[in-house]
Amino acid sequence: MLSTPRARVAPRAARATTGAGRRGEGSRRIGRARAVSEPKPASEIDWNAIGFGLTPTSHMFVATCDLGGTWSAGEVVPFGNLSLSPAAAVLNYGQGVFEGMKAFRTKDDELLVFRPDENAARCEEGSLRMSMPPVPRDLFQQAVMKTISANADYVPPVGLGSLYLRPLLIGTGAILGLGPAPSYTFLVYCSPVASYFKGGQLTPIDLTVEETYHRAAPGGSGSTKCIGNYSPVLKVQLEAKRQGFSDVMYLDARENKYIEEVSSCNFFCVKGNTISTPALQGSILPGITRKSICEMAAARGFKVEERNVSIEEVMDADECFCTGTAVVVAPVGSITYKGKKAQFCDGKTGPVTQAMYDELTGIQQGRIPDERGWNVKVPKDFHL
Ligand SMILES: *Cc1c(COP(=O)(O)O)cnc(C)c1O
């Protein structure tokens, strides 16, 4: 356990709320899902077979916030199931936000995490939108660092992937009538994930434009990573996959004409020397990868435009790509709209997409200089 004096204040509160750390308490675990959530030692992991699903790790971070709105210092505890009241606000009313970020091992065996300050800030904004007490930014960042450090053995070897981190802020207190929860839990758990592209070609994705369903609307919650935004896209995504597409592109809810984004990543198109992406107007998720790509593209001399991008214009682009922590930079092979299919770069990766992918992954993995100071080195001196 963490040996800092402040961390010792929290355990009782953390455990009372979540049950985390009481490994012997199997009978109270939801669905007795032990087999799934029981972590393997890192030494038993086949790094070439990890994929993108959950590979549980040994530890997670837990902090709690009571009625007074004060956050506990939190602590690293063994990974395990939570124990919640059936009346927990998150279960009944979806009061929760999450984040997604990645840590990488460098060739010098250092651990780097990409722009955690941005995730901390976005989590704060999201928590305010969902009427939850924000996790102090320094607590958020410390929690992420401690989680990486406690699970250092689970960060894949160079070139074989990354440690995906999932910070999660949820209303865990019981409440029957609609209202904010009386108490909250902030967790960070993680899972090693493969890199999408192990050497070789990036795999192009085939998108279909959705004209009936919308992901978000003006004034809604589309710009937060609130948990309720994700299940509604599944119906549409599953149908697209059944038809052979990789994912769905959403249009704006007002005019059904301008691109918003894909189910869980942002969208860019390239025409000549101009790189365009839909402007952030409240219904699009402000991606940290998106923001980074905009800065990198401008520095390379591209004209970067954040504005309304119509689907007609996109069908005529030179290249298109999607961005997000999970997919990094994914080339779009084709877009299908009203029965018409636009093919980009003959299904191969376009030069701009490839350059953006190479530069971003190079920085994240410590292979090229990080001139903007985006990476944060994970200290190795946490005492766990
Ligand atoms: C998380 C997410 C993104 C990508 O954001 P990053 O910060 O780049 O990971 C884009 N769109 C949606 C809907 C998302 O949930």
mmCIF file of C-alpha atoms and ligand atoms in Angstrom:
data_model
loop_
_atom_site.group_PDB
_atom_site.id
_atom_site.type_symbol
_atom_site.label_atom_id
_atom_site.label_comp_id
_atom_site.label_asym_id
_atom_site.label_seq_id
_atom_site.Cartn_x
_atom_site.Cartn_y
_atom_site.Cartn_z
ATOM 1 C CA MET A 1 0.000 0.000 0.000
ATOM 2 C CA LEU A 2 1.050 3.609 -0.329
ATOM 3 C CA SER A 3 3.223 4.624 2.538
ATOM 4 C CA THR A 4 2.542 8.338 2.416
ATOM 5 C CA PRO A 5 0.850 9.423 5.651
ATOM 6 C CA ARG A 6 -2.070 11.111 3.868
ATOM 7 C CA ALA A 7 -2.919 8.008 1.908
ATOM 8 C CA ARG A 8 -3.499 6.178 5.152
ATOM 9 C CA VAL A 9 -6.377 8.421 6.115
ATOM 10 C CA ALA A 10 -8.606 7.143 3.371
ATOM 11 C CA PRO A 11 -8.738 3.356 3.391
ATOM 12 C CA ARG A 12 -11.705 2.876 5.647
ATOM 13 C CA ALA A 13 -13.867 5.323 3.727
ATOM 14 C CA ALA A 14 -12.783 3.944 0.383
ATOM 15 C CA ARG A 15 -13.506 0.385 1.369
ATOM 16 C CA ALA A 16 -16.822 1.166 2.997
ATOM 17 C CA THR A 17 -18.085 2.546 -0.265
ATOM 18 C CA THR A 18 -16.628 0.189 -2.790
ATOM 19 C CA GLY A 19 -15.571 -2.981 -1.115
ATOM 20 C CA ALA A 20 -12.339 -2.646 -3.057
ATOM 21 C CA GLY A 21 -9.409 -4.335 -1.444
ATOM 22 C CA ARG A 22 -11.409 -6.916 0.439
ATOM 23 C CA ARG A 23 -10.471 -9.764 -1.758
ATOM 24 C CA GLY A 24 -12.142 -12.419 0.351
ATOM 25 C CA GLU A 25 -15.574 -10.914 -0.025
ATOM 26 C CA GLY A 26 -16.631 -12.971 -3.017
ATOM 27 C CA SER A 27 -20.176 -13.616 -1.909
ATOM 28 C CA ARG A 28 -21.126 -9.958 -2.192
ATOM 29 C CA ARG A 29 -19.701 -9.423 -5.625
ATOM 30 C CA ILE A 30 -22.166 -8.730 -8.370
ATOM 31 C CA GLY A 31 -22.695 -11.850 -10.443
ATOM 32 C CA ARG A 32 -19.717 -13.585 -8.783
ATOM 33 C CA ALA A 33 -17.671 -12.607 -11.825
ATOM 34 C CA ARG A 34 -14.390 -13.671 -10.241
ATOM 35 C CA ALA A 35 -13.014 -15.578 -13.157
ATOM 36 C CA VAL A 36 -13.233 -12.539 -15.413
ATOM 37 C CA SER A 37 -11.869 -9.935 -13.045
ATOM 38 C CA GLU A 38 -9.124 -11.955 -11.367
ATOM 39 C CA PRO A 39 -5.815 -10.529 -12.619
ATOM 40 C CA LYS A 40 -3.026 -12.711 -13.929
ATOM 41 C CA PRO A 41 0.527 -11.936 -12.847
ATOM 42 C CA ALA A 42 2.186 -9.753 -15.492
ATOM 43 C CA SER A 43 4.843 -12.439 -16.004
ATOM 44 C CA GLU A 44 2.165 -14.805 -17.367
ATOM 45 C CA ILE A 45 0.870 -12.400 -20.018
ATOM 46 C CA ASP A 46 1.544 -13.228 -23.666
ATOM 47 C CA TRP A 47 2.198 -9.698 -24.966
ATOM 48 C CA ASN A 48 1.536 -10.769 -28.547
ATOM 49 C CA ALA A 49 -1.978 -11.919 -27.684
ATOM 50 C CA ILE A 50 -3.366 -9.112 -25.504
ATOM 51 C CA GLY A 51 -5.689 -7.452 -28.042
ATOM 52 C CA PHE A 52 -7.973 -4.598 -26.973
ATOM 53 C CA GLY A 53 -10.193 -6.211 -24.373
ATOM 54 C CA LEU A 54 -9.798 -6.014 -20.606
ATOM 55 C CA THR A 55 -6.718 -7.734 -19.231
ATOM 56 C CA PRO A 56 -7.075 -7.026 -15.518
ATOM 57 C CA THR A 57 -3.980 -5.832 -13.642
ATOM 58 C CA SER A 58 -2.994 -6.209 -10.014
ATOM 59 C CA HIS A 59 -3.967 -2.763 -8.677
ATOM 60 C CA MET A 60 -6.354 0.142 -9.005
ATOM 61 C CA PHE A 61 -6.708 3.529 -7.333
ATOM 62 C CA VAL A 62 -9.749 4.521 -5.271
ATOM 63 C CA ALA A 63 -10.710 7.829 -3.653
ATOM 64 C CA THR A 64 -14.073 8.878 -2.244
ATOM 65 C CA CYS A 65 -15.984 12.087 -1.730
ATOM 66 C CA ASP A 66 -18.568 12.429 1.031
ATOM 67 C CA LEU A 67 -21.541 14.731 1.566
ATOM 68 C CA GLY A 68 -19.316 17.666 2.476
ATOM 69 C CA GLY A 69 -17.721 17.522 -0.979
ATOM 70 C CA THR A 70 -14.240 16.752 0.330
ATOM 71 C CA TRP A 71 -12.176 14.179 -1.528
ATOM 72 C CA SER A 72 -10.153 11.606 0.402
ATOM 73 C CA ALA A 73 -6.478 11.313 -0.523
ATOM 74 C CA GLY A 74 -7.263 7.908 -1.973
ATOM 75 C CA GLU A 75 -5.097 4.833 -2.145
ATOM 76 C CA VAL A 76 -3.911 2.056 -4.380
ATOM 77 C CA VAL A 77 -5.774 -1.155 -3.624
ATOM 78 C CA PRO A 78 -5.870 -4.616 -5.212
ATOM 79 C CA PHE A 79 -7.988 -4.704 -8.370
ATOM 80 C CA GLY A 80 -11.403 -6.128 -7.633
ATOM 81 C CA ASN A 81 -15.126 -5.745 -7.922
ATOM 82 C CA LEU A 82 -17.108 -2.927 -6.357
ATOM 83 C CA SER A 83 -19.934 -3.313 -3.903
ATOM 84 C CA LEU A 84 -22.714 -0.763 -4.439
ATOM 85 C CA SER A 85 -26.192 -0.025 -3.155
ATOM 86 C CA PRO A 86 -28.814 -0.917 -5.762
ATOM 87 C CA ALA A 87 -29.918 2.704 -5.309
ATOM 88 C CA ALA A 88 -26.486 4.098 -6.289
ATOM 89 C CA ALA A 89 -27.014 7.145 -8.512
ATOM 90 C CA VAL A 90 -24.704 5.783 -11.201
ATOM 91 C CA LEU A 91 -26.771 2.600 -11.554
ATOM 92 C CA ASN A 92 -30.133 4.351 -11.668
ATOM 93 C CA TYR A 93 -29.438 7.686 -13.312
ATOM 94 C CA GLY A 94 -26.097 7.233 -15.053
ATOM 95 C CA GLN A 95 -24.282 9.837 -12.984
ATOM 96 C CA GLY A 96 -20.722 9.206 -14.134
ATOM 97 C CA VAL A 97 -17.899 10.363 -16.381
ATOM 98 C CA PHE A 98 -14.825 8.523 -17.552
ATOM 99 C CA GLU A 99 -11.505 9.267 -19.181
ATOM 100 C CA GLY A 100 -9.160 7.278 -21.392
ATOM 101 C CA MET A 101 -5.414 7.688 -21.584
ATOM 102 C CA LYS A 102 -2.305 5.660 -22.339
ATOM 103 C CA ALA A 103 1.102 5.037 -20.765
ATOM 104 C CA PHE A 104 4.040 3.742 -22.819
ATOM 105 C CA ARG A 105 7.334 2.047 -22.064
ATOM 106 C CA THR A 106 10.301 3.642 -23.842
ATOM 107 C CA LYS A 107 13.374 1.823 -25.111
ATOM 108 C CA ASP A 108 15.215 3.186 -22.046
ATOM 109 C CA ASP A 109 12.608 1.519 -19.850
ATOM 110 C CA GLU A 110 11.005 4.732 -18.719
ATOM 111 C CA LEU A 111 7.233 5.022 -18.407
ATOM 112 C CA LEU A 112 5.548 7.978 -20.113
ATOM 113 C CA VAL A 113 1.963 9.135 -19.975
ATOM 114 C CA PHE A 114 0.541 11.477 -22.610
ATOM 115 C CA ARG A 115 -0.930 14.864 -21.562
ATOM 116 C CA PRO A 116 -2.560 13.813 -18.266
ATOM 117 C CA ASP A 117 -3.226 17.478 -17.415
ATOM 118 C CA GLU A 118 -5.645 17.593 -20.347
ATOM 119 C CA ASN A 119 -7.563 14.572 -19.090
ATOM 120 C CA ALA A 120 -7.703 16.057 -15.597
ATOM 121 C CA ALA A 121 -9.148 19.288 -16.979
ATOM 122 C CA ARG A 122 -11.698 17.486 -19.168
ATOM 123 C CA CYS A 123 -12.772 15.291 -16.264
ATOM 124 C CA GLU A 124 -13.335 18.426 -14.199
ATOM 125 C CA GLU A 125 -15.519 19.978 -16.887
ATOM 126 C CA GLY A 126 -17.464 16.778 -17.299
ATOM 127 C CA SER A 127 -18.047 16.389 -13.588
ATOM 128 C CA LEU A 128 -19.534 19.904 -13.424
ATOM 129 C CA ARG A 129 -21.844 19.105 -16.344
ATOM 130 C CA MET A 130 -23.028 16.006 -14.467
ATOM 131 C CA SER A 131 -23.392 17.787 -11.073
ATOM 132 C CA MET A 132 -20.567 15.847 -9.454
ATOM 133 C CA PRO A 133 -17.833 17.255 -7.200
ATOM 134 C CA PRO A 134 -14.765 17.637 -9.440
ATOM 135 C CA VAL A 135 -11.748 15.532 -8.626
ATOM 136 C CA PRO A 136 -8.964 18.048 -7.834
ATOM 137 C CA ARG A 137 -6.611 18.069 -10.819
ATOM 138 C CA ASP A 138 -3.576 17.190 -8.752
ATOM 139 C CA LEU A 139 -5.434 14.261 -7.170
ATOM 140 C CA PHE A 140 -6.423 13.103 -10.668
ATOM 141 C CA GLN A 141 -2.839 13.244 -11.928
ATOM 142 C CA GLN A 142 -1.390 11.633 -8.803
ATOM 143 C CA ALA A 143 -3.977 8.874 -9.059
ATOM 144 C CA VAL A 144 -2.979 8.190 -12.646
ATOM 145 C CA MET A 145 0.739 8.180 -11.791
ATOM 146 C CA LYS A 146 0.229 5.859 -8.833
ATOM 147 C CA THR A 147 -1.911 3.510 -10.904
ATOM 148 C CA ILE A 148 0.759 3.270 -13.585
ATOM 149 C CA SER A 149 3.484 2.839 -11.009
ATOM 150 C CA ALA A 150 1.592 0.125 -9.113
ATOM 151 C CA ASN A 151 0.998 -1.718 -12.387
ATOM 152 C CA ALA A 152 4.371 -0.980 -13.980
ATOM 153 C CA ASP A 153 4.931 -4.646 -14.872
ATOM 154 C CA TYR A 154 1.750 -4.555 -16.940
ATOM 155 C CA VAL A 155 2.986 -1.817 -19.295
ATOM 156 C CA PRO A 156 3.751 -3.839 -22.451
ATOM 157 C CA PRO A 157 7.305 -4.058 -23.805
ATOM 158 C CA VAL A 158 8.360 -1.457 -26.402
ATOM 159 C CA GLY A 159 6.383 -1.810 -29.624
ATOM 160 C CA LEU A 160 3.834 -4.268 -28.252
ATOM 161 C CA GLY A 161 1.272 -1.812 -26.949
ATOM 162 C CA SER A 162 0.473 0.442 -24.036
ATOM 163 C CA LEU A 163 -1.210 0.516 -20.664
ATOM 164 C CA TYR A 164 -4.694 1.938 -21.208
ATOM 165 C CA LEU A 165 -5.867 3.879 -18.153
ATOM 166 C CA ARG A 166 -9.496 4.323 -17.286
ATOM 167 C CA PRO A 167 -10.234 7.023 -14.713
ATOM 168 C CA LEU A 168 -13.894 6.778 -13.663
ATOM 169 C CA LEU A 169 -15.898 9.184 -11.496
ATOM 170 C CA ILE A 170 -19.285 7.857 -10.405
ATOM 171 C CA GLY A 171 -22.095 8.731 -8.030
ATOM 172 C CA THR A 172 -21.973 5.754 -5.669
ATOM 173 C CA GLY A 173 -24.183 7.086 -2.881
ATOM 174 C CA ALA A 174 -27.786 5.823 -2.690
ATOM 175 C CA ILE A 175 -30.568 8.131 -3.833
ATOM 176 C CA LEU A 176 -34.082 7.175 -4.899
ATOM 177 C CA GLY A 177 -35.522 10.429 -6.233
ATOM 178 C CA LEU A 178 -33.765 12.136 -9.121
ATOM 179 C CA GLY A 179 -30.939 14.210 -7.709
ATOM 180 C CA PRO A 180 -27.173 14.207 -7.339
ATOM 181 C CA ALA A 181 -25.694 11.338 -5.326
ATOM 182 C CA PRO A 182 -24.763 11.978 -1.682
ATOM 183 C CA SER A 183 -21.306 10.467 -2.234
ATOM 184 C CA TYR A 184 -18.894 9.693 -5.055
ATOM 185 C CA THR A 185 -16.087 7.343 -5.943
ATOM 186 C CA PHE A 186 -13.143 8.109 -8.189
ATOM 187 C CA LEU A 187 -11.331 5.065 -9.553
ATOM 188 C CA VAL A 188 -8.464 4.513 -11.914
ATOM 189 C CA TYR A 189 -8.095 1.027 -13.295
ATOM 190 C CA CYS A 190 -6.073 -0.043 -16.293
ATOM 191 C CA SER A 191 -5.433 -2.740 -18.852
ATOM 192 C CA PRO A 192 -2.552 -3.469 -21.195
ATOM 193 C CA VAL A 193 -3.710 -3.128 -24.811
ATOM 194 C CA ALA A 194 -2.045 -4.016 -28.089
ATOM 195 C CA SER A 195 -1.040 -1.340 -30.555
ATOM 196 C CA TYR A 196 -3.474 -1.316 -33.454
ATOM 197 C CA PHE A 197 -0.657 -1.526 -35.905
ATOM 198 C CA LYS A 198 2.267 -3.779 -35.175
ATOM 199 C CA GLY A 199 4.666 -2.566 -37.823
ATOM 200 C CA GLY A 200 3.183 -2.846 -41.332
ATOM 201 C CA GLN A 201 0.292 -0.924 -42.816
ATOM 202 C CA LEU A 202 -2.308 0.942 -40.802
ATOM 203 C CA THR A 203 -5.684 -0.722 -41.282
ATOM 204 C CA PRO A 204 -8.127 1.615 -43.067
ATOM 205 C CA ILE A 205 -11.635 1.866 -41.628
ATOM 206 C CA ASP A 206 -14.806 1.887 -43.709
ATOM 207 C CA LEU A 207 -17.426 4.313 -42.417
ATOM 208 C CA THR A 208 -21.109 4.743 -43.132
ATOM 209 C CA VAL A 209 -22.881 8.064 -42.598
ATOM 210 C CA GLU A 210 -25.851 7.801 -40.245
ATOM 211 C CA GLU A 211 -28.866 9.854 -41.268
ATOM 212 C CA THR A 212 -31.518 8.773 -38.760
ATOM 213 C CA TYR A 213 -29.847 8.614 -35.370
ATOM 214 C CA HIS A 214 -27.748 11.341 -33.770
ATOM 215 C CA ARG A 215 -25.063 10.942 -31.145
ATOM 216 C CA ALA A 216 -25.625 14.318 -29.504
ATOM 217 C CA ALA A 217 -27.621 17.504 -29.935
ATOM 218 C CA PRO A 218 -27.015 21.204 -29.264
ATOM 219 C CA GLY A 219 -27.341 21.816 -25.533
ATOM 220 C CA GLY A 220 -26.969 18.116 -24.706
ATOM 221 C CA SER A 221 -24.046 16.266 -23.171
ATOM 222 C CA GLY A 222 -22.093 15.322 -26.307
ATOM 223 C CA SER A 223 -18.997 17.213 -25.231
ATOM 224 C CA THR A 224 -18.528 15.203 -22.029
ATOM 225 C CA LYS A 225 -17.352 11.639 -21.646
ATOM 226 C CA CYS A 226 -20.426 10.887 -19.568
ATOM 227 C CA ILE A 227 -21.229 7.217 -19.377
ATOM 228 C CA GLY A 228 -24.742 7.610 -20.787
ATOM 229 C CA ASN A 229 -23.463 8.744 -24.183
ATOM 230 C CA TYR A 230 -22.069 5.386 -25.190
ATOM 231 C CA SER A 231 -24.743 2.702 -25.008
ATOM 232 C CA PRO A 232 -27.081 4.566 -27.415
ATOM 233 C CA VAL A 233 -24.467 4.372 -30.179
ATOM 234 C CA LEU A 234 -24.252 0.597 -29.961
ATOM 235 C CA LYS A 235 -27.499 -0.086 -31.814
ATOM 236 C CA VAL A 236 -26.312 2.003 -34.738
ATOM 237 C CA GLN A 237 -22.760 0.686 -34.637
ATOM 238 C CA LEU A 238 -23.841 -2.962 -34.481
ATOM 239 C CA GLU A 239 -26.110 -2.498 -37.491
ATOM 240 C CA ALA A 240 -23.268 -0.833 -39.425
ATOM 241 C CA LYS A 241 -20.945 -3.704 -38.548
ATOM 242 C CA ARG A 242 -23.576 -6.194 -39.687
ATOM 243 C CA GLN A 243 -23.457 -4.432 -43.058
ATOM 244 C CA GLY A 244 -19.668 -4.727 -43.201
ATOM 245 C CA PHE A 245 -18.682 -1.227 -42.046
ATOM 246 C CA SER A 246 -16.159 -0.545 -39.316
ATOM 247 C CA ASP A 247 -18.086 2.287 -37.674
ATOM 248 C CA VAL A 248 -20.584 5.117 -38.068
ATOM 249 C CA MET A 249 -20.126 8.807 -38.843
ATOM 250 C CA TYR A 250 -22.653 11.088 -37.189
ATOM 251 C CA LEU A 251 -24.124 14.249 -38.668
ATOM 252 C CA ASP A 252 -25.279 17.322 -36.748
ATOM 253 C CA ALA A 253 -28.738 17.021 -35.200
ATOM 254 C CA ARG A 254 -29.994 20.374 -36.506
ATOM 255 C CA GLU A 255 -29.379 20.150 -40.258
ATOM 256 C CA ASN A 256 -28.213 16.561 -40.777
ATOM 257 C CA LYS A 257 -25.531 17.959 -43.024
ATOM 258 C CA TYR A 258 -22.330 18.622 -41.111
ATOM 259 C CA ILE A 259 -19.980 15.982 -39.747
ATOM 260 C CA GLU A 260 -19.865 15.591 -35.975
ATOM 261 C CA GLU A 261 -17.628 12.603 -35.254
ATOM 262 C CA VAL A 262 -17.448 8.804 -35.192
ATOM 263 C CA SER A 263 -18.816 6.761 -32.230
ATOM 264 C CA SER A 264 -15.728 7.273 -30.099
ATOM 265 C CA CYS A 265 -13.225 9.246 -32.157
ATOM 266 C CA ASN A 266 -12.899 12.617 -33.865
ATOM 267 C CA PHE A 267 -12.803 13.208 -37.605
ATOM 268 C CA PHE A 268 -10.424 15.053 -39.935
ATOM 269 C CA CYS A 269 -10.320 15.527 -43.710
ATOM 270 C CA VAL A 270 -7.479 16.725 -45.905
ATOM 271 C CA LYS A 271 -7.783 18.696 -49.138
ATOM 272 C CA GLY A 272 -4.576 20.041 -50.643
ATOM 273 C CA ASN A 273 -2.705 21.859 -47.892
ATOM 274 C CA THR A 274 -5.780 22.251 -45.671
ATOM 275 C CA ILE A 275 -6.700 19.960 -42.800
ATOM 276 C CA SER A 276 -10.253 20.466 -41.528
ATOM 277 C CA THR A 277 -12.078 19.120 -38.508
ATOM 278 C CA PRO A 278 -15.535 19.890 -37.113
ATOM 279 C CA ALA A 279 -15.461 22.822 -34.670
ATOM 280 C CA LEU A 280 -16.212 22.173 -31.005
ATOM 281 C CA GLN A 281 -19.703 23.561 -30.527
ATOM 282 C CA GLY A 282 -20.861 21.524 -27.560
ATOM 283 C CA SER A 283 -21.990 18.308 -29.214
ATOM 284 C CA ILE A 284 -18.555 16.941 -30.165
ATOM 285 C CA LEU A 285 -16.126 15.406 -27.701
ATOM 286 C CA PRO A 286 -13.062 17.662 -27.384
ATOM 287 C CA GLY A 287 -10.472 14.977 -28.054
ATOM 288 C CA ILE A 288 -6.963 15.396 -26.724
ATOM 289 C CA THR A 289 -5.639 13.548 -29.757
ATOM 290 C CA ARG A 290 -7.656 15.955 -31.938
ATOM 291 C CA LYS A 291 -6.131 18.951 -30.178
ATOM 292 C CA SER A 292 -2.621 17.480 -30.499
ATOM 293 C CA ILE A 293 -3.073 16.747 -34.217
ATOM 294 C CA CYS A 294 -4.271 20.318 -34.840
ATOM 295 C CA GLU A 295 -1.091 21.662 -33.205
ATOM 296 C CA MET A 296 1.188 19.225 -35.023
ATOM 297 C CA ALA A 297 -0.420 19.914 -38.411
ATOM 298 C CA ALA A 298 -0.159 23.688 -37.987
ATOM 299 C CA ALA A 299 3.521 23.345 -37.026
ATOM 300 C CA ARG A 300 4.097 21.389 -40.259
ATOM 301 C CA GLY A 301 2.688 24.273 -42.291
ATOM 302 C CA PHE A 302 -0.786 22.910 -42.968
ATOM 303 C CA LYS A 303 -3.728 25.275 -42.832
ATOM 304 C CA VAL A 304 -5.799 23.898 -39.969
ATOM 305 C CA GLU A 305 -9.491 24.763 -39.992
ATOM 306 C CA GLU A 306 -11.964 24.079 -37.184
ATOM 307 C CA ARG A 307 -15.361 24.822 -38.686
ATOM 308 C CA ASN A 308 -18.535 23.266 -40.067
ATOM 309 C CA VAL A 309 -17.447 20.446 -42.385
ATOM 310 C CA SER A 310 -20.254 19.257 -44.667
ATOM 311 C CA ILE A 311 -20.612 15.648 -45.719
ATOM 312 C CA GLU A 312 -20.585 16.719 -49.403
ATOM 313 C CA GLU A 313 -17.170 18.299 -48.927
ATOM 314 C CA VAL A 314 -15.845 15.235 -47.112
ATOM 315 C CA MET A 315 -16.896 12.932 -49.966
ATOM 316 C CA ASP A 316 -14.529 14.970 -52.160
ATOM 317 C CA ALA A 317 -11.530 15.046 -49.770
ATOM 318 C CA ASP A 318 -8.041 13.741 -50.568
ATOM 319 C CA GLU A 319 -7.699 11.865 -47.276
ATOM 320 C CA CYS A 320 -9.717 11.394 -44.108
ATOM 321 C CA PHE A 321 -8.669 10.069 -40.722
ATOM 322 C CA CYS A 322 -10.057 9.554 -37.229
ATOM 323 C CA THR A 323 -8.311 10.326 -33.960
ATOM 324 C CA GLY A 324 -8.637 9.166 -30.376
ATOM 325 C CA THR A 325 -6.591 7.710 -27.550
ATOM 326 C CA ALA A 326 -7.699 4.187 -28.441
ATOM 327 C CA VAL A 327 -7.335 4.347 -32.249
ATOM 328 C CA VAL A 328 -4.524 6.962 -32.237
ATOM 329 C CA VAL A 329 -4.746 8.028 -35.923
ATOM 330 C CA ALA A 330 -6.814 5.702 -38.113
ATOM 331 C CA PRO A 331 -6.972 6.150 -41.893
ATOM 332 C CA VAL A 332 -10.456 6.154 -43.410
ATOM 333 C CA GLY A 333 -10.569 3.784 -46.376
ATOM 334 C CA SER A 334 -14.070 4.700 -47.521
ATOM 335 C CA ILE A 335 -17.187 6.640 -46.584
ATOM 336 C CA THR A 336 -20.647 5.561 -47.712
ATOM 337 C CA TYR A 337 -23.396 8.200 -47.843
ATOM 338 C CA LYS A 338 -26.810 7.854 -49.509
ATOM 339 C CA GLY A 339 -25.663 4.740 -51.336
ATOM 340 C CA LYS A 340 -22.559 6.442 -52.734
ATOM 341 C CA LYS A 341 -19.123 5.229 -51.682
ATOM 342 C CA ALA A 342 -16.111 7.562 -51.635
ATOM 343 C CA GLN A 343 -12.837 5.670 -51.614
ATOM 344 C CA PHE A 344 -9.754 7.379 -50.204
ATOM 345 C CA CYS A 345 -6.159 6.672 -51.203
ATOM 346 C CA ASP A 346 -7.301 3.343 -52.717
ATOM 347 C CA GLY A 347 -7.718 1.913 -49.256
ATOM 348 C CA LYS A 348 -4.068 2.625 -48.424
ATOM 349 C CA THR A 349 -2.876 5.147 -45.873
ATOM 350 C CA GLY A 350 -2.550 8.667 -47.273
ATOM 351 C CA PRO A 351 0.711 10.570 -46.741
ATOM 352 C CA VAL A 352 -0.746 13.165 -44.357
ATOM 353 C CA THR A 353 -2.446 10.517 -42.216
ATOM 354 C CA GLN A 354 0.769 8.500 -42.101
ATOM 355 C CA ALA A 355 2.857 11.540 -41.141
ATOM 356 C CA MET A 356 0.449 12.429 -38.321
ATOM 357 C CA TYR A 357 0.437 8.851 -37.070
ATOM 358 C CA ASP A 358 4.231 8.598 -37.162
ATOM 359 C CA GLU A 359 4.805 11.881 -35.364
ATOM 360 C CA LEU A 360 2.193 11.312 -32.650
ATOM 361 C CA THR A 361 3.241 7.747 -31.857
ATOM 362 C CA GLY A 362 6.902 8.786 -32.040
ATOM 363 C CA ILE A 363 6.351 11.422 -29.362
ATOM 364 C CA GLN A 364 4.170 9.185 -27.188
ATOM 365 C CA GLN A 365 6.703 6.379 -27.236
ATOM 366 C CA GLY A 366 9.696 8.645 -26.630
ATOM 367 C CA ARG A 367 11.241 7.950 -30.051
ATOM 368 C CA ILE A 368 11.245 11.576 -31.192
ATOM 369 C CA PRO A 369 11.810 14.727 -29.123
ATOM 370 C CA ASP A 370 8.775 15.892 -27.182
ATOM 371 C CA GLU A 371 9.267 19.601 -27.835
ATOM 372 C CA ARG A 372 5.866 20.605 -26.481
ATOM 373 C CA GLY A 373 6.312 18.830 -23.169
ATOM 374 C CA TRP A 374 3.297 16.591 -23.698
ATOM 375 C CA ASN A 375 4.727 13.514 -21.994
ATOM 376 C CA VAL A 376 4.915 13.161 -18.250
ATOM 377 C CA LYS A 377 7.468 10.725 -16.899
ATOM 378 C CA VAL A 378 6.081 8.393 -14.258
ATOM 379 C CA PRO A 379 8.292 8.632 -11.160
ATOM 380 C CA LYS A 380 9.720 5.292 -10.104
ATOM 381 C CA ASP A 381 9.887 6.211 -6.444
ATOM 382 C CA PHE A 382 6.298 5.705 -5.387
ATOM 383 C CA HIS A 383 6.315 3.334 -2.456
ATOM 384 C CA LEU A 384 3.529 0.904 -2.948
HETATM 385 C C1 LIG B 1 -12.830 9.858 -25.997
HETATM 386 C C2 LIG B 1 -13.537 10.259 -27.248
HETATM 387 C C3 LIG B 1 -12.862 10.835 -28.324
HETATM 388 C C4 LIG B 1 -11.357 10.967 -28.388
HETATM 389 O O1 LIG B 1 -10.803 11.743 -27.367
HETATM 390 P P1 LIG B 1 -9.263 11.576 -27.019
HETATM 391 O O2 LIG B 1 -9.051 12.533 -25.901
HETATM 392 O O3 LIG B 1 -8.502 11.923 -28.226
HETATM 393 O O4 LIG B 1 -9.070 10.164 -26.616
HETATM 394 C C5 LIG B 1 -13.603 11.270 -29.414
HETATM 395 N N1 LIG B 1 -14.945 11.117 -29.449
HETATM 396 C C6 LIG B 1 -15.631 10.555 -28.435
HETATM 397 C C7 LIG B 1 -17.105 10.430 -28.541
HETATM 398 C C8 LIG B 1 -14.948 10.088 -27.303
HETATM 399 O O5 LIG B 1 -15.627 9.514 -26.314
#
